[in-house]
CSV table of C-alpha atoms in Angstrom, one decimal:
chain,number,residue,atom,x,y,z
O,1,MET,CA,-11.0,29.5,-17.0
O,2,THR,CA,-13.9,27.4,-17.5
O,3,GLU,CA,-14.9,25.3,-14.3
O,4,ALA,CA,-14.9,21.5,-14.5
O,5,TYR,CA,-17.6,20.1,-12.7
O,6,ILE,CA,-18.1,16.2,-11.7
O,7,TYR,CA,-21.3,14.8,-12.4
O,8,ASP,CA,-21.2,11.5,-12.0
O,9,HIS,CA,-18.8,8.5,-11.6
O,10,VAL,CA,-18.8,4.5,-11.5
O,11,ARG,CA,-16.4,1.7,-11.0
O,12,THR,CA,-16.8,-2.1,-11.4
O,13,PRO,CA,-16.2,-4.2,-8.3
O,14,ARG,CA,-12.6,-5.4,-8.2
O,15,GLY,CA,-12.0,-9.1,-9.1
O,16,ARG,CA,-9.2,-10.9,-8.0
O,17,GLY,CA,-6.3,-10.7,-11.1
O,18,LYS,CA,-5.9,-14.5,-11.2
O,19,ALA,CA,-7.4,-17.4,-13.6
O,20,ASP,CA,-9.8,-18.0,-10.6
O,21,GLY,CA,-11.0,-14.5,-10.3
O,22,SER,CA,-14.6,-13.7,-11.1
O,23,LEU,CA,-13.9,-11.4,-13.8
O,24,HIS,CA,-11.1,-13.6,-15.4
O,25,THR,CA,-13.5,-14.6,-18.2
O,26,VAL,CA,-14.2,-10.9,-19.3
O,27,PRO,CA,-12.1,-9.3,-21.7
O,28,THR,CA,-10.4,-5.8,-21.3
O,29,LEU,CA,-12.8,-4.3,-23.5
O,30,GLN,CA,-16.0,-5.5,-22.0
O,31,LEU,CA,-14.6,-4.3,-18.8
O,32,ALA,CA,-14.2,-1.0,-19.9
O,33,THR,CA,-17.5,-0.8,-21.8
O,34,VAL,CA,-19.4,-1.6,-18.4
O,35,ALA,CA,-18.4,1.5,-16.7
O,36,LEU,CA,-18.9,3.7,-19.7
O,37,LYS,CA,-22.3,2.2,-20.6
O,38,ALA,CA,-23.2,2.7,-17.0
O,39,ILE,CA,-22.3,6.3,-17.1
O,40,LYS,CA,-24.7,6.7,-20.3
O,41,GLU,CA,-27.3,5.1,-18.9
O,42,ARG,CA,-27.3,6.4,-15.2
O,43,ASN,CA,-27.1,10.3,-16.7
O,44,HIS,CA,-29.5,9.2,-19.9
O,45,LEU,CA,-27.0,10.6,-22.3
O,46,GLY,CA,-27.7,10.2,-26.2
O,47,GLU,CA,-25.3,9.0,-28.8
O,48,ASN,CA,-22.4,11.8,-29.8
O,49,GLU,CA,-23.0,13.9,-26.5
O,50,ILE,CA,-19.2,13.0,-25.1
O,51,ASP,CA,-16.8,15.1,-26.6
O,52,ASP,CA,-14.0,12.7,-25.7
O,53,VAL,CA,-13.4,9.6,-23.6
O,54,VAL,CA,-9.6,9.4,-21.6
O,55,MET,CA,-8.9,6.2,-20.1
O,56,GLY,CA,-5.6,4.7,-18.2
O,57,CYS,CA,-4.4,1.6,-19.3
O,58,VAL,CA,-1.1,0.4,-17.8
O,59,ASP,CA,-0.2,-2.6,-20.0
O,60,PRO,CA,-2.1,-1.5,-23.4
O,61,VAL,CA,-0.9,-4.8,-25.2
O,62,GLY,CA,-2.9,-7.6,-26.6
O,63,GLU,CA,-6.4,-7.5,-26.0
O,64,ALA,CA,-5.9,-4.2,-24.0
O,65,GLY,CA,-4.1,-2.7,-27.0
O,66,GLY,CA,-5.3,-0.4,-29.8
O,67,ASP,CA,-6.6,2.5,-28.3
O,68,ILE,CA,-9.4,0.8,-26.1
O,69,PRO,CA,-11.2,3.7,-24.9
O,70,ARG,CA,-12.4,4.5,-28.8
O,71,MET,CA,-13.3,0.7,-28.9
O,72,ALA,CA,-15.2,1.0,-25.7
O,73,ALA,CA,-16.8,4.2,-26.4
O,74,LEU,CA,-18.1,2.2,-29.4
O,75,SER,CA,-19.2,-0.6,-27.6
O,76,ALA,CA,-20.9,1.3,-25.0
O,77,GLY,CA,-23.2,3.0,-27.4
O,78,LEU,CA,-22.0,6.3,-27.0
O,79,GLY,CA,-22.0,7.0,-30.7
O,80,GLN,CA,-19.6,6.7,-33.8
O,81,GLY,CA,-18.8,10.8,-33.2
O,82,VAL,CA,-17.2,10.0,-29.7
O,83,PRO,CA,-13.5,9.6,-30.0
O,84,GLY,CA,-11.3,7.9,-27.5
O,85,VAL,CA,-7.5,8.5,-26.0
O,86,GLN,CA,-5.3,5.9,-23.7
O,87,ILE,CA,-2.8,7.3,-21.7
O,88,ASN,CA,-0.1,5.6,-19.4
O,89,ARG,CA,1.3,7.3,-16.3
O,90,PHE,CA,1.9,4.0,-14.7
O,91,CYS,CA,-0.3,3.7,-11.4
O,92,ALA,CA,-1.7,7.3,-11.6
O,93,SER,CA,-3.1,6.8,-15.3
O,94,GLY,CA,-6.9,6.8,-14.0
O,95,LEU,CA,-6.3,9.7,-12.0
O,96,ASP,CA,-4.7,11.7,-14.9
O,97,SER,CA,-7.2,10.6,-17.3
O,98,VAL,CA,-9.5,12.5,-14.9
O,99,ASN,CA,-7.3,15.3,-14.9
O,100,PHE,CA,-6.9,15.4,-19.0
O,101,ALA,CA,-10.7,15.0,-19.3
O,102,ALA,CA,-11.2,18.1,-16.9
O,103,ALA,CA,-8.4,20.0,-18.8
O,104,GLN,CA,-10.1,19.7,-21.7
O,105,VAL,CA,-13.4,21.4,-20.1
O,106,MET,CA,-11.4,23.8,-18.1
O,107,SER,CA,-9.7,25.0,-21.5
O,108,GLY,CA,-13.0,25.4,-22.9
O,109,GLN,CA,-12.3,23.0,-26.1
O,110,HIS,CA,-14.7,20.3,-24.8
O,111,ASP,CA,-18.2,20.7,-22.9
O,112,LEU,CA,-18.6,17.0,-21.8
O,113,THR,CA,-16.0,14.4,-21.3
O,114,ILE,CA,-15.3,11.1,-19.3
O,115,GLY,CA,-12.0,10.3,-17.7
O,116,GLY,CA,-11.2,6.8,-16.3
O,117,GLY,CA,-9.5,3.7,-16.4
O,118,VAL,CA,-9.4,-0.2,-17.0
O,119,GLU,CA,-7.0,-3.0,-16.3
O,120,SER,CA,-7.5,-6.9,-16.6
O,121,MET,CA,-4.4,-8.0,-14.7
O,122,SER,CA,-5.7,-11.5,-14.8
O,123,ARG,CA,-5.7,-11.5,-18.6
O,124,VAL,CA,-3.3,-9.2,-19.4
O,125,GLY,CA,-0.3,-9.7,-17.1
O,126,ILE,CA,1.6,-6.9,-15.1
O,127,GLY,CA,4.9,-5.7,-16.9
O,128,ALA,CA,3.4,-7.3,-20.3
O,129,SER,CA,4.3,-4.2,-22.2
O,130,GLY,CA,7.9,-4.2,-21.1
O,131,GLY,CA,10.1,-0.9,-21.5
O,132,ALA,CA,13.5,0.0,-21.1
O,133,TRP,CA,13.2,1.0,-17.5
O,134,VAL,CA,13.4,-2.7,-16.6
O,135,ALA,CA,15.1,-4.1,-19.4
O,136,ASP,CA,17.6,-1.7,-20.6
O,137,PRO,CA,20.9,-2.0,-18.4
O,138,SER,CA,22.5,1.3,-19.5
O,139,PHE,CA,19.4,2.8,-18.5
O,140,ALA,CA,18.6,0.7,-15.4
O,141,ILE,CA,21.9,1.0,-13.7
O,142,ALA,CA,22.4,4.5,-14.1
O,143,ASN,CA,18.9,5.2,-12.6
O,144,TYR,CA,19.5,2.9,-9.7
O,145,PHE,CA,16.5,1.0,-11.1
O,146,MET,CA,14.8,-1.6,-8.4
O,147,PRO,CA,11.4,-3.4,-8.3
O,148,GLN,CA,9.0,-1.7,-6.4
O,149,GLY,CA,8.9,-3.7,-3.3
O,150,ILE,CA,12.3,-3.0,-2.6
O,151,SER,CA,11.7,0.4,-3.2
O,152,ALA,CA,9.0,0.2,-0.3
O,153,ASP,CA,11.0,-1.8,2.1
O,154,LEU,CA,13.6,1.0,1.7
O,155,ILE,CA,11.1,3.7,2.6
O,156,ALA,CA,10.1,1.8,5.8
O,157,THR,CA,13.8,1.3,6.4
O,158,LYS,CA,14.8,5.1,5.9
O,159,TYR,CA,11.6,6.6,7.5
O,160,GLY,CA,11.6,4.0,10.5
O,161,PHE,CA,8.6,2.0,9.7
O,162,SER,CA,8.5,-1.6,11.6
O,163,ARG,CA,7.1,-4.6,10.5
O,164,ASP,CA,4.5,-4.3,13.1
O,165,ASP,CA,3.6,-0.6,11.8
O,166,VAL,CA,3.0,-1.9,8.3
O,167,ASP,CA,1.0,-4.9,9.6
O,168,ALA,CA,-1.2,-2.7,11.7
O,169,TYR,CA,-1.7,-0.3,8.8
O,170,ALA,CA,-2.9,-3.3,6.6
O,171,MET,CA,-5.1,-4.6,8.9
O,172,GLN,CA,-6.9,-1.3,9.4
O,173,SER,CA,-7.4,-1.0,5.4
O,174,GLN,CA,-9.1,-4.4,5.4
O,175,LYS,CA,-11.4,-3.5,8.6
O,176,ARG,CA,-12.1,0.1,7.1
O,177,ALA,CA,-13.1,-1.6,3.7
O,178,ALA,CA,-15.4,-4.2,5.2
O,179,ALA,CA,-17.2,-1.6,7.1
O,180,ALA,CA,-17.7,0.6,4.2
O,181,TRP,CA,-19.0,-2.4,2.2
O,182,GLU,CA,-21.4,-3.5,5.3
O,183,ALA,CA,-22.5,0.2,5.6
O,184,GLY,CA,-23.4,0.3,1.7
O,185,ARG,CA,-21.1,3.3,1.1
O,186,PHE,CA,-20.1,1.8,-2.4
O,187,LYS,CA,-23.4,0.8,-3.5
O,188,HIS,CA,-24.4,3.8,-5.6
O,189,SER,CA,-21.3,3.9,-7.3
O,190,ILE,CA,-20.7,0.1,-8.3
O,191,ALA,CA,-21.7,-0.9,-11.9
O,192,PRO,CA,-22.0,-5.0,-11.5
O,193,VAL,CA,-20.5,-7.0,-14.2
O,194,LYS,CA,-22.4,-9.4,-16.0
O,195,ASP,CA,-22.1,-12.3,-18.8
O,196,ILE,CA,-23.7,-12.2,-21.9
O,197,ASN,CA,-26.7,-13.9,-20.6
O,198,GLY,CA,-27.3,-10.8,-18.2
O,199,LEU,CA,-26.2,-13.1,-15.2
O,200,THR,CA,-24.0,-10.9,-12.5
O,201,LEU,CA,-20.5,-12.4,-12.6
O,202,LEU,CA,-19.4,-9.8,-9.8
O,203,ASP,CA,-21.0,-7.4,-7.7
O,204,ARG,CA,-18.6,-6.8,-4.8
O,205,ASP,CA,-15.1,-6.4,-4.5
O,206,GLU,CA,-13.3,-10.0,-3.8
O,207,HIS,CA,-9.9,-9.4,-2.9
O,208,MET,CA,-10.9,-8.4,0.6
O,209,ARG,CA,-10.0,-10.4,3.5
O,210,PRO,CA,-12.1,-8.9,6.5
O,211,SER,CA,-10.9,-11.6,9.1
O,212,THR,CA,-7.3,-10.5,8.8
O,213,ASP,CA,-5.3,-9.7,12.0
O,214,MET,CA,-2.2,-9.5,13.2
O,215,GLN,CA,-1.5,-12.9,13.8
O,216,SER,CA,-2.3,-13.9,10.3
O,217,LEU,CA,-0.4,-11.2,8.9
O,218,ALA,CA,2.8,-12.1,11.2
O,219,SER,CA,2.7,-15.7,9.5
O,220,LEU,CA,3.4,-14.4,5.9
O,221,LYS,CA,7.0,-14.0,5.2
O,222,PRO,CA,8.3,-10.6,3.5
O,223,ALA,CA,8.1,-11.1,-0.3
O,224,PHE,CA,11.2,-9.3,-1.3
O,225,THR,CA,14.1,-10.4,0.8
O,226,MET,CA,15.7,-13.0,-1.8
O,227,MET,CA,15.0,-10.4,-4.2
O,228,GLY,CA,17.1,-8.0,-2.3
O,229,GLU,CA,19.9,-9.9,-0.9
O,230,GLN,CA,20.1,-12.6,-3.4
O,231,GLY,CA,19.3,-10.5,-6.3
O,232,GLY,CA,21.5,-7.5,-5.6
O,233,PHE,CA,18.9,-4.9,-5.3
O,234,ASP,CA,19.5,-4.4,-1.5
O,235,ALA,CA,23.0,-2.9,-2.7
O,236,VAL,CA,21.6,-0.6,-5.4
O,237,ALA,CA,19.4,0.6,-3.0
O,238,ILE,CA,22.2,1.3,-0.3
O,239,GLN,CA,24.2,2.6,-3.0
O,240,ALA,CA,21.5,5.0,-3.8
O,241,HIS,CA,20.7,6.1,-0.2
O,242,PRO,CA,24.2,5.4,1.5
O,243,GLU,CA,22.4,6.6,4.9
O,244,VAL,CA,20.9,3.3,5.2
O,245,GLU,CA,23.4,0.7,6.6
O,246,ARG,CA,20.8,-2.4,5.3
O,247,VAL,CA,17.4,-2.8,4.0
O,248,LEU,CA,14.8,-4.2,6.4
O,249,HIS,CA,12.5,-6.4,4.5
O,250,VAL,CA,9.0,-5.6,6.0
O,251,HIS,CA,6.3,-5.9,3.1
O,252,HIS,CA,4.7,-9.0,1.8
O,253,ALA,CA,1.2,-9.9,0.0
O,254,GLY,CA,-0.7,-9.1,3.1
O,255,ASN,CA,0.6,-5.5,3.4
O,256,SER,CA,0.8,-4.8,-0.5
O,257,SER,CA,-2.0,-3.7,-3.0
O,258,GLY,CA,-3.6,-6.6,-4.3
O,259,ILE,CA,-3.5,-7.3,-8.2
O,260,VAL,CA,-7.3,-7.3,-9.4
O,261,ASP,CA,-9.3,-6.4,-12.6
O,262,GLY,CA,-11.7,-3.6,-12.7
O,263,SER,CA,-12.8,-0.2,-14.6
O,264,ALA,CA,-13.8,3.1,-13.7
O,265,ALA,CA,-15.5,6.3,-15.2
O,266,VAL,CA,-15.8,9.8,-14.3
O,267,LEU,CA,-18.3,12.4,-16.1
O,268,ILE,CA,-16.8,15.8,-16.1
O,269,GLY,CA,-18.5,19.0,-17.9
O,270,SER,CA,-18.8,22.2,-18.0
O,271,LYS,CA,-21.9,24.1,-16.0
O,272,GLU,CA,-23.5,24.8,-19.4
O,273,ALA,CA,-23.1,21.2,-20.6
O,274,GLY,CA,-24.7,20.0,-17.1
O,275,ALA,CA,-27.5,22.3,-17.7
O,276,LYS,CA,-28.1,21.4,-21.0
O,277,HIS,CA,-28.5,17.6,-20.0
O,278,GLY,CA,-30.2,18.3,-16.4
O,279,LEU,CA,-27.4,17.1,-14.6
O,280,LYS,CA,-26.6,18.2,-11.2
O,281,PRO,CA,-22.8,19.1,-10.1
O,282,ARG,CA,-21.6,17.2,-7.3
O,283,ALA,CA,-18.3,18.7,-7.0
O,284,ARG,CA,-15.5,20.6,-8.8
O,285,VAL,CA,-11.8,19.9,-9.6
O,286,ARG,CA,-9.8,22.8,-7.8
O,287,ALA,CA,-6.3,21.6,-8.9
O,288,PHE,CA,-4.2,18.9,-10.1
O,289,ALA,CA,-0.2,18.6,-10.4
O,290,ASN,CA,2.2,16.1,-11.5
O,291,ILE,CA,5.9,15.5,-10.5
O,292,GLY,CA,8.8,13.9,-11.1
O,293,THR,CA,10.8,12.6,-8.0
O,294,GLU,CA,14.0,10.6,-7.2
O,295,PRO,CA,13.8,7.1,-9.4
O,296,ALA,CA,15.4,4.7,-6.9
O,297,ILE,CA,13.2,5.4,-3.7
O,298,MET,CA,10.5,6.0,-6.5
O,299,LEU,CA,7.3,5.7,-4.3
O,300,THR,CA,7.6,9.2,-2.1
O,301,GLY,CA,6.0,11.1,-5.2
O,302,PRO,CA,2.7,11.7,-3.3
O,303,VAL,CA,4.6,13.9,-0.6
O,304,ASP,CA,6.1,16.3,-3.2
O,305,VAL,CA,3.3,16.4,-5.6
O,306,THR,CA,0.9,17.3,-2.6
O,307,LYS,CA,3.4,20.4,-1.8
O,308,LYS,CA,3.0,21.3,-5.3
O,309,VAL,CA,-0.7,21.0,-5.9
O,310,LEU,CA,-1.4,22.7,-2.4
O,311,ALA,CA,1.1,26.0,-3.7
O,312,ARG,CA,-1.0,25.6,-6.9
O,313,ALA,CA,-4.4,25.9,-5.5
O,314,GLY,CA,-3.0,28.6,-2.9
O,315,MET,CA,-4.0,26.1,0.0
O,316,SER,CA,-2.4,24.3,3.3
O,317,ILE,CA,-2.6,21.0,4.3
O,318,SER,CA,-4.9,21.9,7.0
O,319,ASP,CA,-7.5,23.0,4.2
O,320,ILE,CA,-8.1,19.5,3.1
O,321,ASP,CA,-10.7,17.3,4.7
O,322,LEU,CA,-10.0,13.8,3.2
O,323,PHE,CA,-7.2,12.2,1.7
O,324,GLU,CA,-6.9,9.2,-0.8
O,325,VAL,CA,-3.7,7.7,-0.8
O,326,ASN,CA,-2.9,4.9,-2.9
O,327,GLU,CA,-1.9,1.9,-0.6
O,328,ALA,CA,0.5,0.3,-3.3
O,329,PHE,CA,2.4,-0.6,-0.1
O,330,ALA,CA,1.8,0.1,3.5
O,331,SER,CA,4.9,2.2,4.2
O,332,VAL,CA,4.0,4.7,1.2
O,333,VAL,CA,0.8,5.7,3.3
O,334,LEU,CA,2.7,5.7,6.4
O,335,ARG,CA,5.5,8.2,5.2
O,336,PHE,CA,2.7,10.3,3.5
O,337,ALA,CA,1.1,10.6,6.9
O,338,GLN,CA,4.3,11.0,8.8
O,339,ALA,CA,5.4,14.1,6.5
O,340,PHE,CA,2.6,16.0,7.1
O,341,ASP,CA,1.7,14.9,10.7
O,342,LEU,CA,-1.6,13.6,9.7
O,343,ASP,CA,-4.1,12.0,11.8
O,344,MET,CA,-4.9,8.7,10.1
O,345,SER,CA,-8.6,9.3,10.5
O,346,ARG,CA,-8.7,11.6,7.4
O,347,ILE,CA,-6.7,9.0,5.3
O,348,ASN,CA,-8.4,6.1,3.2
O,349,VAL,CA,-11.1,6.1,5.7
O,350,ASN,CA,-13.2,3.2,3.6
O,351,GLY,CA,-10.0,1.5,3.3
O,352,GLY,CA,-7.6,1.0,-0.1
O,353,ALA,CA,-5.7,-1.0,-2.4
O,354,ILE,CA,-4.4,-3.3,0.4
O,355,ALA,CA,-7.9,-4.6,0.9
O,356,MET,CA,-9.5,-4.2,-2.3
O,357,GLY,CA,-6.9,-4.6,-4.8
O,358,HIS,CA,-5.0,-2.1,-7.6
O,359,PRO,CA,-6.4,-2.2,-11.0
O,360,LEU,CA,-3.3,-0.4,-12.4
O,361,GLY,CA,-4.6,1.8,-15.0
O,362,ALA,CA,-8.4,2.4,-13.4
O,363,THR,CA,-7.2,2.7,-9.6
O,364,GLY,CA,-6.6,6.5,-9.9
O,365,ALA,CA,-10.5,7.2,-11.0
O,366,MET,CA,-11.6,4.9,-8.4
O,367,LEU,CA,-10.1,6.8,-5.8
O,368,PHE,CA,-11.4,10.1,-7.0
O,369,GLY,CA,-14.8,8.6,-7.1
O,370,THR,CA,-14.4,7.3,-3.4
O,371,ALA,CA,-13.4,10.7,-2.1
O,372,LEU,CA,-16.6,12.2,-3.9
O,373,ASP,CA,-18.9,9.9,-2.4
O,374,GLU,CA,-16.9,10.2,1.3
O,375,LEU,CA,-17.5,13.9,1.0
O,376,GLU,CA,-21.1,14.1,0.3
O,377,ARG,CA,-21.3,10.9,3.0
O,378,SER,CA,-19.5,13.1,5.8
O,379,GLY,CA,-20.5,16.4,4.5
O,380,LYS,CA,-17.1,17.4,4.3
O,381,ALA,CA,-15.7,20.1,1.7
O,382,THR,CA,-12.5,19.1,0.3
O,383,ALA,CA,-10.6,16.1,-0.7
O,384,LEU,CA,-7.1,15.5,-2.1
O,385,VAL,CA,-6.4,12.3,-4.0
O,386,THR,CA,-2.6,11.0,-5.0
O,387,LEU,CA,-0.8,8.2,-5.9
O,388,CYS,CA,3.0,7.2,-6.3
O,389,ILE,CA,4.3,6.1,-9.7
O,390,GLY,CA,6.8,3.8,-11.2
O,391,GLY,CA,9.9,5.5,-12.1
O,392,GLY,CA,9.7,7.8,-9.5
O,393,MET,CA,6.8,10.4,-10.0
O,394,GLY,CA,3.5,11.7,-8.3
O,395,THR,CA,0.0,12.8,-9.2
O,396,ALA,CA,-2.2,14.8,-7.1
O,397,THR,CA,-6.2,16.1,-7.7
O,398,ILE,CA,-8.0,18.4,-5.2
O,399,LEU,CA,-11.7,18.0,-5.6
O,400,GLU,CA,-14.2,20.5,-3.7
O,401,ARG,CA,-17.7,19.8,-3.2
O,402,VAL,CA,-20.4,21.7,-4.8
């Protein structure tokens, strides 16, 4: 099997996913183009030298529809001969795009590929693409459909995480992200977003709230209480998990992932392709895996898929130096750490989506890049990237520095 090497990665800063966010005026195509164009220019690639562009996009409708990776490849000047394909595995779409692009190289069918993702959540609202999971009662009832916030609260209840626990984790994410930016840990991987006149719209993640403390978090009311109690979803949770007497609602906007806009791209290729283009390999993809999990509790997939990918790689949890676990909700990361008895100093050391935001289709590729940068900065060897996924799934990738 051909080795898939990682040669470069870039991401845009993450803009608030609201009408007053700095990237709200940037169409989804333009946002995706920023990351692809940066990869092309940073690595001095000519036209038609990329074999495929794979990008995640969770709500590929309206301006984000119509196979946006192909259009972005053209817009970025990659050449008319460069195809593109959009994939959707909900929150893991960006990581799966990296995995798909790597698999093309590992299979020997492509030499140089790009994996990544894009989501403009301020312009194309979350859930805009619909789906039976939410809208078809015959499916939703049979599979104990609950909004993800209820599932996050169910995890906290089932595994014993208090309001103070999830708030303390959220505060840690904010402090770590602020420290990482202050130390310049992201500066070499950020592609600033500019307007048509070349003026910078955003060059730094704008969702962060570095002044967050336990007192400010304590002032926020749980976001999913009414939905659970009056909307009937607590009853669904208890029906699916009868060992739980009642659901304790502990999550709110301050300890859940932020809605943001952003894009990311990862350059992947064979050893021969890298040598041809004068590129230095930074890491290789060691293994990746996907798994389905119970759809009701939904967000525990990172635990199950980590076990699967470690077995596939012939590794144990102690072989992994760093972990990037998407902070969809604080309880997701706390459960992951609890399941493997991990020290929090190895998980999300530069903060995560609670502080910086979660641009659905791009987040996985962003986490992959963050893990690579941190391996190089710290001199460590291996990292595992994983995300929980709507509908009860998990995706994980192990990368190894070279």
